[in-house]
Each structure stands twice: as C-alpha cells, then as structure tokens.
mmCIF file with all atom_site columns, C-alpha atoms in Angstrom:
data_model
loop_
_atom_site.group_PDB
_atom_site.id
_atom_site.type_symbol
_atom_site.label_atom_id
_atom_site.label_alt_id
_atom_site.label_comp_id
_atom_site.label_asym_id
_atom_site.label_entity_id
_atom_site.label_seq_id
_atom_site.pdbx_PDB_ins_code
_atom_site.Cartn_x
_atom_site.Cartn_y
_atom_site.Cartn_z
_atom_site.occupancy
_atom_site.B_iso_or_equiv
_atom_site.pdbx_formal_charge
_atom_site.auth_seq_id
_atom_site.auth_comp_id
_atom_site.auth_asym_id
_atom_site.auth_atom_id
_atom_site.pdbx_PDB_model_num
ATOM 1   C CA . MET C 1 1   ? 0.000   0.000  0.000   1.00 44.00 ? 1   MET C CA 1
ATOM 2   C CA . PHE C 1 2   ? 1.831   2.994  -1.288  1.00 50.00 ? 2   PHE C CA 1
ATOM 3   C CA . GLY C 1 3   ? 0.934   6.485  -0.098  1.00 52.00 ? 3   GLY C CA 1
ATOM 4   C CA . VAL C 1 4   ? -1.782  5.445  2.366   1.00 54.00 ? 4   VAL C CA 1
ATOM 5   C CA . ILE C 1 5   ? -1.530  7.162  5.723   1.00 51.00 ? 5   ILE C CA 1
ATOM 6   C CA . PRO C 1 6   ? -3.969  6.296  8.505   1.00 52.00 ? 6   PRO C CA 1
ATOM 7   C CA . PHE C 1 7   ? -6.147  9.129  9.793   1.00 50.00 ? 7   PHE C CA 1
ATOM 8   C CA . ARG C 1 8   ? -5.584  9.979  13.427  1.00 54.00 ? 8   ARG C CA 1
ATOM 9   C CA . ARG C 1 9   ? -7.265  12.739 15.304  1.00 54.00 ? 9   ARG C CA 1
ATOM 10  C CA . ARG C 1 10  ? -4.620  14.915 16.897  1.00 54.00 ? 10  ARG C CA 1
ATOM 11  C CA . SER C 1 11  ? -4.946  17.116 19.900  1.00 55.00 ? 11  SER C CA 1
ATOM 12  C CA . TYR C 1 12  ? -4.652  20.822 19.141  1.00 52.00 ? 12  TYR C CA 1
ATOM 13  C CA . ASP C 1 13  ? -1.165  22.155 19.080  1.00 56.00 ? 13  ASP C CA 1
ATOM 14  C CA . ILE C 1 14  ? -0.192  25.811 18.716  1.00 57.00 ? 14  ILE C CA 1
ATOM 15  C CA . ASP C 1 15  ? 0.313   25.582 14.917  1.00 59.00 ? 15  ASP C CA 1
ATOM 16  C CA . THR C 1 16  ? -3.183  24.223 14.366  1.00 61.00 ? 16  THR C CA 1
ATOM 17  C CA . PHE C 1 17  ? -4.648  26.934 16.578  1.00 59.00 ? 17  PHE C CA 1
ATOM 18  C CA . GLU C 1 18  ? -2.745  29.662 14.694  1.00 65.00 ? 18  GLU C CA 1
ATOM 19  C CA . ASN C 1 19  ? -3.936  28.329 11.313  1.00 68.00 ? 19  ASN C CA 1
ATOM 20  C CA . GLU C 1 20  ? -7.555  28.223 12.444  1.00 70.00 ? 20  GLU C CA 1
ATOM 21  C CA . PHE C 1 21  ? -7.291  31.698 13.980  1.00 70.00 ? 21  PHE C CA 1
ATOM 22  C CA . GLU C 1 22  ? -5.798  33.125 10.759  1.00 72.00 ? 22  GLU C CA 1
ATOM 23  C CA . SER C 1 23  ? -8.597  31.480 8.788   1.00 69.00 ? 23  SER C CA 1
ATOM 24  C CA . PHE C 1 24  ? -11.176 33.059 11.104  1.00 67.00 ? 24  PHE C CA 1
ATOM 25  C CA . ILE C 1 25  ? -9.578  36.505 10.730  1.00 67.00 ? 25  ILE C CA 1
ATOM 26  C CA . ASP C 1 26  ? -9.431  36.146 6.928   1.00 66.00 ? 26  ASP C CA 1
ATOM 27  C CA . MET C 1 27  ? -13.116 35.197 6.797   1.00 64.00 ? 27  MET C CA 1
ATOM 28  C CA . PHE C 1 28  ? -14.045 38.121 9.066   1.00 61.00 ? 28  PHE C CA 1
ATOM 29  C CA . PHE C 1 29  ? -12.138 40.795 7.158   1.00 60.00 ? 29  PHE C CA 1
ATOM 30  C CA . ASN C 1 30  ? -12.845 39.485 3.650   1.00 58.00 ? 30  ASN C CA 1
ATOM 31  C CA . ASP C 1 31  ? -16.548 39.045 4.234   1.00 50.00 ? 31  ASP C CA 1
ATOM 32  C CA . GLY C 1 32  ? -19.357 41.552 4.378   1.00 46.00 ? 32  GLY C CA 1
ATOM 33  C CA . PHE C 1 33  ? -18.701 45.001 5.722   1.00 45.00 ? 33  PHE C CA 1
ATOM 34  C CA . MET C 1 34  ? -14.889 44.849 5.733   1.00 44.00 ? 34  MET C CA 1
ATOM 35  C CA . ALA C 1 35  ? -14.472 43.545 2.164   1.00 43.00 ? 35  ALA C CA 1
ATOM 36  C CA . SER C 1 36  ? -14.620 47.015 0.628   1.00 42.00 ? 36  SER C CA 1
ATOM 37  C CA . TYR C 1 37  ? -11.690 48.216 2.743   1.00 43.00 ? 37  TYR C CA 1
ATOM 38  C CA . ASN C 1 38  ? -9.520  45.226 1.926   1.00 43.00 ? 38  ASN C CA 1
ATOM 39  C CA . ASN C 1 39  ? -10.085 45.776 -1.777  1.00 43.00 ? 39  ASN C CA 1
ATOM 40  C CA . MET C 1 40  ? -8.550  49.241 -1.540  1.00 44.00 ? 40  MET C CA 1
ATOM 41  C CA . ASN C 1 41  ? -4.973  48.121 -1.081  1.00 48.00 ? 41  ASN C CA 1
ATOM 42  C CA . MET C 1 42  ? -3.317  50.594 -3.450  1.00 48.00 ? 42  MET C CA 1
ATOM 43  C CA . ASN C 1 43  ? -0.253  48.500 -4.137  1.00 47.00 ? 43  ASN C CA 1
ATOM 44  C CA . SER C 1 44  ? -2.365  45.652 -5.439  1.00 47.00 ? 44  SER C CA 1
ATOM 45  C CA . TYR C 1 45  ? -4.358  47.763 -7.862  1.00 53.00 ? 45  TYR C CA 1
ATOM 46  C CA . SER C 1 46  ? -1.851  50.339 -9.091  1.00 72.00 ? 46  SER C CA 1
ATOM 47  C CA . PRO C 1 47  ? -0.158  48.882 -12.149 1.00 86.00 ? 47  PRO C CA 1
ATOM 48  C CA . ILE C 1 48  ? 2.593   51.043 -13.617 1.00 91.00 ? 48  ILE C CA 1
ATOM 49  C CA . ASP C 1 49  ? 4.064   50.738 -17.115 1.00 94.00 ? 49  ASP C CA 1
ATOM 50  C CA . ILE C 1 50  ? 7.321   52.352 -18.234 1.00 94.00 ? 50  ILE C CA 1
ATOM 51  C CA . LYS C 1 51  ? 8.109   52.370 -21.922 1.00 94.00 ? 51  LYS C CA 1
ATOM 52  C CA . GLU C 1 52  ? 11.360  53.598 -23.454 1.00 92.00 ? 52  GLU C CA 1
ATOM 53  C CA . ASN C 1 53  ? 11.075  55.337 -26.815 1.00 90.00 ? 53  ASN C CA 1
ATOM 54  C CA . GLU C 1 54  ? 13.793  56.871 -28.947 1.00 88.00 ? 54  GLU C CA 1
ATOM 55  C CA . ASP C 1 55  ? 13.179  60.385 -27.573 1.00 92.00 ? 55  ASP C CA 1
ATOM 56  C CA . ASN C 1 56  ? 11.608  59.799 -24.153 1.00 94.00 ? 56  ASN C CA 1
ATOM 57  C CA . TYR C 1 57  ? 10.370  57.517 -21.418 1.00 95.00 ? 57  TYR C CA 1
ATOM 58  C CA . ALA C 1 58  ? 6.599   57.170 -21.113 1.00 96.00 ? 58  ALA C CA 1
ATOM 59  C CA . VAL C 1 59  ? 5.149   56.252 -17.721 1.00 95.00 ? 59  VAL C CA 1
ATOM 60  C CA . ARG C 1 60  ? 1.522   55.241 -17.210 1.00 96.00 ? 60  ARG C CA 1
ATOM 61  C CA . ALA C 1 61  ? 0.134   54.615 -13.731 1.00 93.00 ? 61  ALA C CA 1
ATOM 62  C CA . SER C 1 62  ? -3.419  53.489 -13.100 1.00 91.00 ? 62  SER C CA 1
ATOM 63  C CA . LEU C 1 63  ? -4.764  55.175 -9.954  1.00 89.00 ? 63  LEU C CA 1
ATOM 64  C CA . PRO C 1 64  ? -8.486  54.417 -9.616  1.00 85.00 ? 64  PRO C CA 1
ATOM 65  C CA . GLY C 1 65  ? -10.335 56.325 -6.922  1.00 82.00 ? 65  GLY C CA 1
ATOM 66  C CA . VAL C 1 66  ? -7.568  58.914 -6.530  1.00 87.00 ? 66  VAL C CA 1
ATOM 67  C CA . ASN C 1 67  ? -8.120  62.639 -7.144  1.00 89.00 ? 67  ASN C CA 1
ATOM 68  C CA . LYS C 1 68  ? -5.605  64.700 -9.119  1.00 92.00 ? 68  LYS C CA 1
ATOM 69  C CA . GLU C 1 69  ? -5.009  66.897 -6.049  1.00 92.00 ? 69  GLU C CA 1
ATOM 70  C CA . ASP C 1 70  ? -3.933  63.842 -4.020  1.00 91.00 ? 70  ASP C CA 1
ATOM 71  C CA . ILE C 1 71  ? -1.064  62.903 -6.362  1.00 93.00 ? 71  ILE C CA 1
ATOM 72  C CA . SER C 1 72  ? 2.525   63.998 -5.795  1.00 94.00 ? 72  SER C CA 1
ATOM 73  C CA . LEU C 1 73  ? 5.056   63.608 -8.601  1.00 95.00 ? 73  LEU C CA 1
ATOM 74  C CA . GLU C 1 74  ? 8.781   64.338 -8.194  1.00 95.00 ? 74  GLU C CA 1
ATOM 75  C CA . TYR C 1 75  ? 11.966  63.736 -10.138 1.00 95.00 ? 75  TYR C CA 1
ATOM 76  C CA . LYS C 1 76  ? 15.114  64.029 -8.052  1.00 93.00 ? 76  LYS C CA 1
ATOM 77  C CA . ASN C 1 77  ? 18.489  62.281 -8.045  1.00 92.00 ? 77  ASN C CA 1
ATOM 78  C CA . ASN C 1 78  ? 17.520  60.386 -11.222 1.00 93.00 ? 78  ASN C CA 1
ATOM 79  C CA . ASN C 1 79  ? 14.452  58.908 -9.501  1.00 94.00 ? 79  ASN C CA 1
ATOM 80  C CA . LEU C 1 80  ? 10.835  59.396 -10.503 1.00 94.00 ? 80  LEU C CA 1
ATOM 81  C CA . ILE C 1 81  ? 8.715   59.288 -7.344  1.00 94.00 ? 81  ILE C CA 1
ATOM 82  C CA . ILE C 1 82  ? 4.958   58.830 -7.614  1.00 93.00 ? 82  ILE C CA 1
ATOM 83  C CA . SER C 1 83  ? 2.911   59.220 -4.418  1.00 92.00 ? 83  SER C CA 1
ATOM 84  C CA . ALA C 1 84  ? -0.850  59.195 -4.019  1.00 91.00 ? 84  ALA C CA 1
ATOM 85  C CA . GLN C 1 85  ? -3.318  59.249 -1.191  1.00 87.00 ? 85  GLN C CA 1
ATOM 86  C CA . ARG C 1 86  ? -6.843  57.910 -1.280  1.00 81.00 ? 86  ARG C CA 1
ATOM 87  C CA . ASN C 1 87  ? -9.461  58.933 1.222   1.00 76.00 ? 87  ASN C CA 1
ATOM 88  C CA . ALA C 1 88  ? -12.733 57.040 1.172   1.00 70.00 ? 88  ALA C CA 1
ATOM 89  C CA . GLU C 1 89  ? -15.769 57.613 3.275   1.00 66.00 ? 89  GLU C CA 1
ATOM 90  C CA . LYS C 1 90  ? -18.957 55.605 3.030   1.00 61.00 ? 90  LYS C CA 1
ATOM 91  C CA . ASN C 1 91  ? -21.848 57.551 4.377   1.00 58.00 ? 91  ASN C CA 1
ATOM 92  C CA . ASN C 1 92  ? -25.631 57.468 4.294   1.00 55.00 ? 92  ASN C CA 1
ATOM 93  C CA . ASP C 1 93  ? -27.622 60.692 4.100   1.00 60.00 ? 93  ASP C CA 1
ATOM 94  C CA . ASN C 1 94  ? -29.691 59.366 6.963   1.00 61.00 ? 94  ASN C CA 1
ATOM 95  C CA . SER C 1 95  ? -28.691 61.041 10.222  1.00 66.00 ? 95  SER C CA 1
ATOM 96  C CA . ASN C 1 96  ? -29.630 57.907 12.199  1.00 71.00 ? 96  ASN C CA 1
ATOM 97  C CA . TYR C 1 97  ? -26.933 55.761 10.667  1.00 67.00 ? 97  TYR C CA 1
ATOM 98  C CA . MET C 1 98  ? -26.003 52.422 12.176  1.00 67.00 ? 98  MET C CA 1
ATOM 99  C CA . MET C 1 99  ? -22.496 52.360 10.733  1.00 67.00 ? 99  MET C CA 1
ATOM 100 C CA . ARG C 1 100 ? -20.143 54.844 9.100   1.00 66.00 ? 100 ARG C CA 1
ATOM 101 C CA . GLN C 1 101 ? -16.839 53.855 7.517   1.00 70.00 ? 101 GLN C CA 1
ATOM 102 C CA . ARG C 1 102 ? -13.697 55.859 6.736   1.00 72.00 ? 102 ARG C CA 1
ATOM 103 C CA . CYS C 1 103 ? -10.446 54.779 5.208   1.00 75.00 ? 103 CYS C CA 1
ATOM 104 C CA . SER C 1 104 ? -7.225  56.496 4.174   1.00 77.00 ? 104 SER C CA 1
ATOM 105 C CA . GLN C 1 105 ? -4.416  54.881 2.227   1.00 81.00 ? 105 GLN C CA 1
ATOM 106 C CA . GLN C 1 106 ? -1.082  56.004 0.855   1.00 85.00 ? 106 GLN C CA 1
ATOM 107 C CA . PHE C 1 107 ? 0.924   54.731 -2.083  1.00 82.00 ? 107 PHE C CA 1
ATOM 108 C CA . THR C 1 108 ? 4.515   55.520 -3.085  1.00 89.00 ? 108 THR C CA 1
ATOM 109 C CA . ARG C 1 109 ? 6.602   54.061 -5.888  1.00 90.00 ? 109 ARG C CA 1
ATOM 110 C CA . SER C 1 110 ? 10.062  55.094 -7.013  1.00 92.00 ? 110 SER C CA 1
ATOM 111 C CA . PHE C 1 111 ? 11.852  54.319 -10.294 1.00 92.00 ? 111 PHE C CA 1
ATOM 112 C CA . HIS C 1 112 ? 15.459  55.011 -11.236 1.00 93.00 ? 112 HIS C CA 1
ATOM 113 C CA . ILE C 1 113 ? 15.522  56.601 -14.709 1.00 93.00 ? 113 ILE C CA 1
ATOM 114 C CA . ASP C 1 114 ? 18.722  58.171 -16.089 1.00 91.00 ? 114 ASP C CA 1
ATOM 115 C CA . ASN C 1 115 ? 19.261  60.545 -19.012 1.00 91.00 ? 115 ASN C CA 1
ATOM 116 C CA . VAL C 1 116 ? 16.190  62.733 -18.345 1.00 94.00 ? 116 VAL C CA 1
ATOM 117 C CA . ASP C 1 117 ? 15.769  66.380 -19.333 1.00 94.00 ? 117 ASP C CA 1
ATOM 118 C CA . GLU C 1 118 ? 14.235  67.525 -16.036 1.00 93.00 ? 118 GLU C CA 1
ATOM 119 C CA . ALA C 1 119 ? 13.087  70.926 -17.327 1.00 94.00 ? 119 ALA C CA 1
ATOM 120 C CA . ASN C 1 120 ? 10.762  69.386 -19.926 1.00 95.00 ? 120 ASN C CA 1
ATOM 121 C CA . ILE C 1 121 ? 8.988   66.638 -17.971 1.00 96.00 ? 121 ILE C CA 1
ATOM 122 C CA . ARG C 1 122 ? 5.246   66.650 -18.677 1.00 96.00 ? 122 ARG C CA 1
ATOM 123 C CA . ALA C 1 123 ? 2.465   64.951 -16.748 1.00 97.00 ? 123 ALA C CA 1
ATOM 124 C CA . ARG C 1 124 ? -1.311  64.737 -16.960 1.00 96.00 ? 124 ARG C CA 1
ATOM 125 C CA . PHE C 1 125 ? -4.046  62.858 -15.141 1.00 95.00 ? 125 PHE C CA 1
ATOM 126 C CA . VAL C 1 126 ? -6.883  61.616 -17.359 1.00 94.00 ? 126 VAL C CA 1
ATOM 127 C CA . ASN C 1 127 ? -9.540  58.982 -16.582 1.00 91.00 ? 127 ASN C CA 1
ATOM 128 C CA . ASN C 1 128 ? -7.788  57.837 -13.380 1.00 90.00 ? 128 ASN C CA 1
ATOM 129 C CA . GLU C 1 129 ? -4.513  57.324 -15.222 1.00 93.00 ? 129 GLU C CA 1
ATOM 130 C CA . LEU C 1 130 ? -1.356  59.318 -14.580 1.00 95.00 ? 130 LEU C CA 1
ATOM 131 C CA . GLN C 1 131 ? 0.677   59.817 -17.765 1.00 96.00 ? 131 GLN C CA 1
ATOM 132 C CA . VAL C 1 132 ? 4.225   61.130 -17.478 1.00 96.00 ? 132 VAL C CA 1
ATOM 133 C CA . ILE C 1 133 ? 6.582   61.909 -20.374 1.00 96.00 ? 133 ILE C CA 1
ATOM 134 C CA . LEU C 1 134 ? 10.259  62.145 -19.429 1.00 96.00 ? 134 LEU C CA 1
ATOM 135 C CA . PRO C 1 135 ? 12.233  63.482 -22.425 1.00 95.00 ? 135 PRO C CA 1
ATOM 136 C CA . LYS C 1 136 ? 15.767  62.191 -22.836 1.00 93.00 ? 136 LYS C CA 1
ATOM 137 C CA . LYS C 1 137 ? 18.746  64.525 -22.653 1.00 91.00 ? 137 LYS C CA 1
ATOM 138 C CA . TYR C 1 138 ? 20.583  62.534 -25.262 1.00 85.00 ? 138 TYR C CA 1
ATOM 139 C CA . LYS C 1 139 ? 18.990  60.310 -27.822 1.00 76.00 ? 139 LYS C CA 1
ATOM 140 C CA . THR C 1 140 ? 20.140  56.755 -27.457 1.00 65.00 ? 140 THR C CA 1
ATOM 141 C CA . GLN C 1 141 ? 21.298  55.156 -30.610 1.00 63.00 ? 141 GLN C CA 1
ATOM 142 C CA . VAL C 1 142 ? 21.084  51.464 -30.961 1.00 60.00 ? 142 VAL C CA 1
ATOM 143 C CA . ASN C 1 143 ? 24.280  50.333 -32.567 1.00 64.00 ? 143 ASN C CA 1
ATOM 144 C CA . SER C 1 144 ? 24.002  46.702 -33.290 1.00 68.00 ? 144 SER C CA 1
ATOM 145 C CA . ASN C 1 145 ? 27.186  45.203 -34.548 1.00 76.00 ? 145 ASN C CA 1
ATOM 146 C CA . ARG C 1 146 ? 26.090  41.653 -34.853 1.00 78.00 ? 146 ARG C CA 1
ATOM 147 C CA . ILE C 1 147 ? 28.938  39.211 -34.506 1.00 81.00 ? 147 ILE C CA 1
ATOM 148 C CA . LYS C 1 148 ? 28.776  36.023 -36.463 1.00 81.00 ? 148 LYS C CA 1
ATOM 149 C CA . ILE C 1 149 ? 29.231  32.939 -34.344 1.00 88.00 ? 149 ILE C CA 1
ATOM 150 C CA . GLU C 1 150 ? 31.278  30.191 -35.967 1.00 82.00 ? 150 GLU C CA 1
#
C-alpha cells in the first residue's frame, strides 16, 4: 500500500490553533462590511508601465479612486517618485446611521531613470490614469554590430 496514511485525530497544538485563527480573521475581514476596505490596497491595484522610446520615457500609472489633487510627482536624483493618497468615506444621508466607515491609504513608488531632461517633464491625469513623459537629454542610438558565431 503505497501512499496510504492512517487518519488519526490529533490534539490541538499551537500551529493548528494559529492556522484556524488566521482562517477566522481572513473570513471576518474578507466578508461583508470589511471587504470594501480590503479591496482598496493601493499597491495591489496600481499597475505602472514604463516604456522607453527613442526620444523619451513614457510612464503610465493606473490610480483608480484617486483625485488629481492627491497625487505627488517628483523627479530628483535620477528617480521618478509617484505618491498618491486615497481617502474614502462611506456615508448614508440618513442622520440615524447604524455604521459609518472611513479609510485612508497612501501609495509611493520610485523608479530610477537616467538621461532625463528635467526641465521638460510633462504629466497629466486623465480617466484615473497618470501619464508622465520624461524626455531624454541625449537620444540613445542602438548600434548593433552583430557578430557572427562560428
């Protein structure tokens, strides 16, 4: 009999208790009224794309639920730093509310990008997407001297 292990009921040890407790906490926070807050983890829903073109670098960051005024964009020491803050408040117009929820989250990402003309960086925020154009100081030329392998 290969791979057959008899079932034995074990007494609870600390590892089993911790696993069951973590499962309980996960069910509590991912169910019902707390699910909306857990879905607002900005790192998990903020994809960022950086594309290098001949003349510039194009950065696109998706920031759903963030207002333009809550975004900070800096370029210093050859690093592009994108920061955003999201404040959410769920509220009923009814003054006799049973529950009222508030949440605030921050997001910061930094990318090292060389050869940038700092004076001509452009950025805009359209449809919850931050678009940044970082022009290059010097155009990069792709010199491909292909070497034949014998």
